[in-house]
Coordinates of C-alpha atoms in Angstrom, one line a residue:
X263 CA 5.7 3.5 11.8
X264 CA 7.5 4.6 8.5
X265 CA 7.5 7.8 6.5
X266 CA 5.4 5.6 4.1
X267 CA 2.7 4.5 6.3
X268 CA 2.0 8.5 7.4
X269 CA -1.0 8.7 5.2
X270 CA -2.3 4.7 5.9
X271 CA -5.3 5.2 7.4
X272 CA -7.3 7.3 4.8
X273 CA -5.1 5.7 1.8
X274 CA -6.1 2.0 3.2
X275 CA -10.4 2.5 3.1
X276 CA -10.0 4.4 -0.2
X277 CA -7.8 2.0 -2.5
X278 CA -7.6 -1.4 -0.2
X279 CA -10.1 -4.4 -1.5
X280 CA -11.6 -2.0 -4.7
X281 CA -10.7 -4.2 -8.3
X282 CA -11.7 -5.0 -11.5
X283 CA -9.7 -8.4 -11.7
X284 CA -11.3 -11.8 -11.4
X285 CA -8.7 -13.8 -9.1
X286 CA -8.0 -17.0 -6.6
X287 CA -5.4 -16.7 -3.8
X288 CA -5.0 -19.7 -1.8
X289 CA -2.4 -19.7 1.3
X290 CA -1.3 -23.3 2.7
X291 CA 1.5 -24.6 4.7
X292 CA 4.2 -27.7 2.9
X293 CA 6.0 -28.4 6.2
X294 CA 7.4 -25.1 7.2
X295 CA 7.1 -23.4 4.2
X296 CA 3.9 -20.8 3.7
X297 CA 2.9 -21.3 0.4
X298 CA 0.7 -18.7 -1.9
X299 CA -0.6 -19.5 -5.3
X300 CA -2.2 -16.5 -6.9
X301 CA -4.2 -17.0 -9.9
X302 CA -6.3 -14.5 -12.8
X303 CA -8.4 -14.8 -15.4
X304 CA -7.8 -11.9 -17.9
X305 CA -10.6 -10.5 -20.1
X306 CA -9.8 -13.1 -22.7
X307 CA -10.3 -15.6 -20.0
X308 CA -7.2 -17.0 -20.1
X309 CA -5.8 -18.1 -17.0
X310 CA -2.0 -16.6 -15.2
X311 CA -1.1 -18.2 -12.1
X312 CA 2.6 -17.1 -9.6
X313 CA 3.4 -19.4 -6.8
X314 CA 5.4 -18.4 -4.1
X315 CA 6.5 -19.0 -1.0
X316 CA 7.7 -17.7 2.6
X317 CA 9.9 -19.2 5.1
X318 CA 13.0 -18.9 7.1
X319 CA 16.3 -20.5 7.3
X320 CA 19.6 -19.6 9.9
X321 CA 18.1 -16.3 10.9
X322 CA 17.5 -15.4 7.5
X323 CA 14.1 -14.7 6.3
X324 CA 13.0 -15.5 2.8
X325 CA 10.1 -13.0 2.9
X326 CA 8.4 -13.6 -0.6
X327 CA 10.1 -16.3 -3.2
X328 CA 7.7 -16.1 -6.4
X329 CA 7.7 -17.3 -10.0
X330 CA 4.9 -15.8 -12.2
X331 CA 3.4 -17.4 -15.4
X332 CA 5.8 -15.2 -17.9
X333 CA 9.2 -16.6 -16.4
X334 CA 10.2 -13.5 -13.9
X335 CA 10.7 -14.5 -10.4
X336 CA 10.5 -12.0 -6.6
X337 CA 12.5 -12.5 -4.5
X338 CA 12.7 -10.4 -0.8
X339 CA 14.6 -11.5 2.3
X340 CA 15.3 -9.9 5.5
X341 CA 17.9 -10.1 8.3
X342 CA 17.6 -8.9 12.1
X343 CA 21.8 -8.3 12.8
X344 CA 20.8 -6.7 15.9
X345 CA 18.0 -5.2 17.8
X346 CA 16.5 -2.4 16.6
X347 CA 18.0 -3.0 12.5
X348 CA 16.5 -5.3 10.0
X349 CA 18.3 -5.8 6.8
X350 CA 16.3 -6.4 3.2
X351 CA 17.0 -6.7 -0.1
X352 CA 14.6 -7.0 -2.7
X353 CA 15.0 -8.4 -6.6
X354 CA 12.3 -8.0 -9.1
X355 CA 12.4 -5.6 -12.1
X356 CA 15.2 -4.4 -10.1
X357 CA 17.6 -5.1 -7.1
X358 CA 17.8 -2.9 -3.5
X359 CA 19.4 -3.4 -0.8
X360 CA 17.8 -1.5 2.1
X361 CA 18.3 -1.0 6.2
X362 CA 15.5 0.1 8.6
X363 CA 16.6 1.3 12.2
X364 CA 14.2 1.7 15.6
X365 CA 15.3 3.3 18.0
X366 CA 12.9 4.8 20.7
X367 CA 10.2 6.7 18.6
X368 CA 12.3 7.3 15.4
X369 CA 12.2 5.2 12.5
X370 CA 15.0 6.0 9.7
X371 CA 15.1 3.5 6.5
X372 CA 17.4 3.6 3.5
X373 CA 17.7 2.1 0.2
X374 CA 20.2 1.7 -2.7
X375 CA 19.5 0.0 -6.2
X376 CA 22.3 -2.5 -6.3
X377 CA 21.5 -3.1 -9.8
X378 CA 22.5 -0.4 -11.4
X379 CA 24.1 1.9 -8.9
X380 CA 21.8 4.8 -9.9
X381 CA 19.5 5.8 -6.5
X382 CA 19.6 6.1 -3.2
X383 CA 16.3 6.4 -1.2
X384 CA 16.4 8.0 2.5
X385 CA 13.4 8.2 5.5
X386 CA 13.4 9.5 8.7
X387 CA 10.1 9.5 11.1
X388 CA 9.7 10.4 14.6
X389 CA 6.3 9.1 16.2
X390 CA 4.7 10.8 19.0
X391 CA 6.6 14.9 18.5
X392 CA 3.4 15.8 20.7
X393 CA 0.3 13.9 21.7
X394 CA -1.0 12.1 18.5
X395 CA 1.6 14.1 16.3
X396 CA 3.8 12.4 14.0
X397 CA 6.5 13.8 11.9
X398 CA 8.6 12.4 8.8
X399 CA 10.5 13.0 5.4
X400 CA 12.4 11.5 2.8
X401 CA 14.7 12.0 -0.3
X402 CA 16.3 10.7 -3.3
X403 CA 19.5 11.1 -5.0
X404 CA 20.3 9.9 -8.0
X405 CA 23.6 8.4 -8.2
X406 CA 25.0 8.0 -11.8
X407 CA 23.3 9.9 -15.0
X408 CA 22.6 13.2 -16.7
X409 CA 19.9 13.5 -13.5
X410 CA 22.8 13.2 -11.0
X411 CA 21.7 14.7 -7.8
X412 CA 19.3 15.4 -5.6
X413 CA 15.6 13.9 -7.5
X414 CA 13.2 14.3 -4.3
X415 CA 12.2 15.8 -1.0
X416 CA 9.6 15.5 1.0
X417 CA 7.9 16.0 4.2
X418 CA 4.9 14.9 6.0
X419 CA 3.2 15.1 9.3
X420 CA 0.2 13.4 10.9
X421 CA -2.5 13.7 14.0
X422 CA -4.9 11.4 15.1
X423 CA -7.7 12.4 18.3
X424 CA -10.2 10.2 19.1
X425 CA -12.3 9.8 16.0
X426 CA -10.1 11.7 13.5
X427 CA -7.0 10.6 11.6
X428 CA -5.7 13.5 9.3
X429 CA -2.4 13.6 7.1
X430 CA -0.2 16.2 5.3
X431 CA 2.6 14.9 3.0
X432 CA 4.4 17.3 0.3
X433 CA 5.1 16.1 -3.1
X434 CA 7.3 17.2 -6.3
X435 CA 9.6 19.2 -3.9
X436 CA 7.3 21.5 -2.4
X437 CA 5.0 22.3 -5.1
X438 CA 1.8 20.0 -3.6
X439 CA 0.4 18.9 -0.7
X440 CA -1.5 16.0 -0.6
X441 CA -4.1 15.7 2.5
X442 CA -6.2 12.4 4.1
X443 CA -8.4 12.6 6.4
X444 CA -10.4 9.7 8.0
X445 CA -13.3 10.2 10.5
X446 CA -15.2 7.5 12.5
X447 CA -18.4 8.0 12.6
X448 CA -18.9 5.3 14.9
X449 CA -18.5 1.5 15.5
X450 CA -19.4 0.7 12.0
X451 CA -19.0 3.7 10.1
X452 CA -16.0 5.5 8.7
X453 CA -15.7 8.5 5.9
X454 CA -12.4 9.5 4.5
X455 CA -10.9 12.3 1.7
X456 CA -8.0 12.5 -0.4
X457 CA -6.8 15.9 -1.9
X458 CA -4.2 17.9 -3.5
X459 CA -3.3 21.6 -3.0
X460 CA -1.2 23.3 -5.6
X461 CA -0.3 27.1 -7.0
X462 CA -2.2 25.6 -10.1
X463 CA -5.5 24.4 -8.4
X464 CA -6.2 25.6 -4.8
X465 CA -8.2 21.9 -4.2
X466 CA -8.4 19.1 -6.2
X467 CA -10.7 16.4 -4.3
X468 CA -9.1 12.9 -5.8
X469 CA -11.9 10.6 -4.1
X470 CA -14.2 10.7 -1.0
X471 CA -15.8 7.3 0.4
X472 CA -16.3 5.4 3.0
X473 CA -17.2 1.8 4.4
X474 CA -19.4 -0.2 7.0
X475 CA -19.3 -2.8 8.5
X476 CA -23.0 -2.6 10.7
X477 CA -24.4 -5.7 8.7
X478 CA -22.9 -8.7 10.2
X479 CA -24.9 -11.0 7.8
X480 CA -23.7 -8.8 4.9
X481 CA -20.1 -8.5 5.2
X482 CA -18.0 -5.1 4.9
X483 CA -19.8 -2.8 2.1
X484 CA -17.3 0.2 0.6
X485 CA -18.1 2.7 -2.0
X486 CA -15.9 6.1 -3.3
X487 CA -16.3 8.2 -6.0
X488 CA -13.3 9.8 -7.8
X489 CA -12.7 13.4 -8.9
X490 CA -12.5 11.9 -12.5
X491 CA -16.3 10.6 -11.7
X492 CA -15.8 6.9 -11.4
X493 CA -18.2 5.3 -8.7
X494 CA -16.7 2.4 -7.1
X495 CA -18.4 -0.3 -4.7
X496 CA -17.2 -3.6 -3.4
X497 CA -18.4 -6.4 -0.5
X498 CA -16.5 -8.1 1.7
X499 CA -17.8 -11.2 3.0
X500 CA -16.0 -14.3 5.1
X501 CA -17.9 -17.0 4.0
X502 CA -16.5 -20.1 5.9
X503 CA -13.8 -19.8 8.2
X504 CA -10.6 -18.3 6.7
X505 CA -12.4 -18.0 3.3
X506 CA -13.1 -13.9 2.3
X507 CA -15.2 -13.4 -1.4
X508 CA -14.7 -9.5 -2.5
X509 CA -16.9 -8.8 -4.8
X510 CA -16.6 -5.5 -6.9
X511 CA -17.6 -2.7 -9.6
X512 CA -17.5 0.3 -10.9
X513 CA -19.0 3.4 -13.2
X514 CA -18.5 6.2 -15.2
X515 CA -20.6 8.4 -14.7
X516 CA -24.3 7.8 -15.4
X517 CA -22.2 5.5 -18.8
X518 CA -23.6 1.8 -17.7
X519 CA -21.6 0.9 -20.8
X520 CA -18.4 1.8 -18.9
X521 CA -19.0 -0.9 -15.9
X522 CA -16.4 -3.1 -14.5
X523 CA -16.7 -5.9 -12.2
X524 CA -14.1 -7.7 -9.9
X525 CA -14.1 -10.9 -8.0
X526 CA -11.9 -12.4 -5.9
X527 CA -11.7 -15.3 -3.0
X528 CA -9.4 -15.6 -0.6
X529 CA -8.4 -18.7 1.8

């Protein structure tokens, strides 16, 4: 686990599979080469499609190689030197080069924009402090610039019993604390939170939802409302092997006029 992932579980059923894009993503395999060609309709209905691809040559991995429709290109790799350390560098917008070390229940990771020499991005978590206790943090510096020095600094901590998964992480150096909490009901029912504590506002609840997966014939149904008052709802279905359709909207309010739908499939 990374300093990232601390707040997964609650973050994951509140944002993961919710849209308001109409897409096709279809995965296949040209000889060893996993390839992915993602394609959406905008609201004028024109189509954008990005093609990319994942495979792995001398010990070197070529995690994501993508060209999208407007001529940019991703490209990530990664490299295992030794047990325990995997090198990455990734190139979009941008270019870092990063390093992420194991070693018994620490994770530390690091990161360093090659491209312009300006940031350098640090995380440290130790899993398992105390039964179902994690603990992490992170910071920036920025390298170069009038903003040279430290930019960020956080910490974070997380405990999971039985049914409950909670998180604390800090944000804008101290001055809020975000907190997710997932419960599980049972077998086919979870409920999570996400809020923010500050001097400013003693609670702010950013969403509450939850999802179920109890009809088989169904598929997965999710819904959340927002603290700005946006109802969301999307299903999840497999409908042949290896083929998922996520089907998804969302309201204002009582505003009908404000809906949005999504739609995606997946194989």
């Amino acid at each position: 686990m990374k300093f990232s992932d601390i707040s997964k579980p609650s973050k994951d059923l509140l944002s993961d599979d919710y849209t308001s894009s109409v897409t096709l993503k279809a995965k296949g395999k040209a000889g060893p080469i996993g390839v992915t060609i993602e394609t959406e309709r905008s609201a004028a209905g024109t189509l954008s499609s990005k093609i990319g691809g994942k495979f792995s040559y001398a010990g070197l991995n070529f995690d994501k190689v993508q060209a999208k429709a407007d001529g940019s290109s991703v490209l990530e790799t990664s490299l295992v030197p030794c047990q325990g350390c995997k090198l990455t560098f990734k190139a979009n917008k941008g270019a870092d080069l990063g390093v992420e070390y194991t070693t018994g229940s620490i994770t530390t990771t690091g990161s360093l924009d090659v491209l312009n020499m300006s940031k350098l991005s640090t995380s440290a978590m130790c899993v398992g402090v105390a039964p179902g206790i994690n603990v992490g943090g992170d910071l920036s510096y920025n390298i170069s610039g009038d903003k040279a020095g430290l930019s960020s600094y956080n910490v974070g901590a997380s405990y999971a019993s039985g049914k409950l998964s909670t998180s604390v992480t800090s944000a804008s150096k101290f001055s809020q604390f975000n907190v997710g909490v997932l419960y599980k009901v049972n077998s086919d029912l979870s409920l999570a939170s996400s809020t923010t504590h500050s001097s400013k506002k003693s609670c702010d609840v950013l969403a509450v939802g939850g999802t179920y997966t109890g009809l088989g014939s169904v598929g997965t149904i999710k819904a959340k409302l927002g603290s700005n008052g946006v109802t969301s709802a999307c299903l999840i279905k497999e409908v042949a092997p290896k083929v998922n359709v996520t089907a998804s909207g969302s309201v204002s309010g009582t505003d009908l006029s404000t809906f949005k739908y999504g739609f995606g499939v997946t194989m």
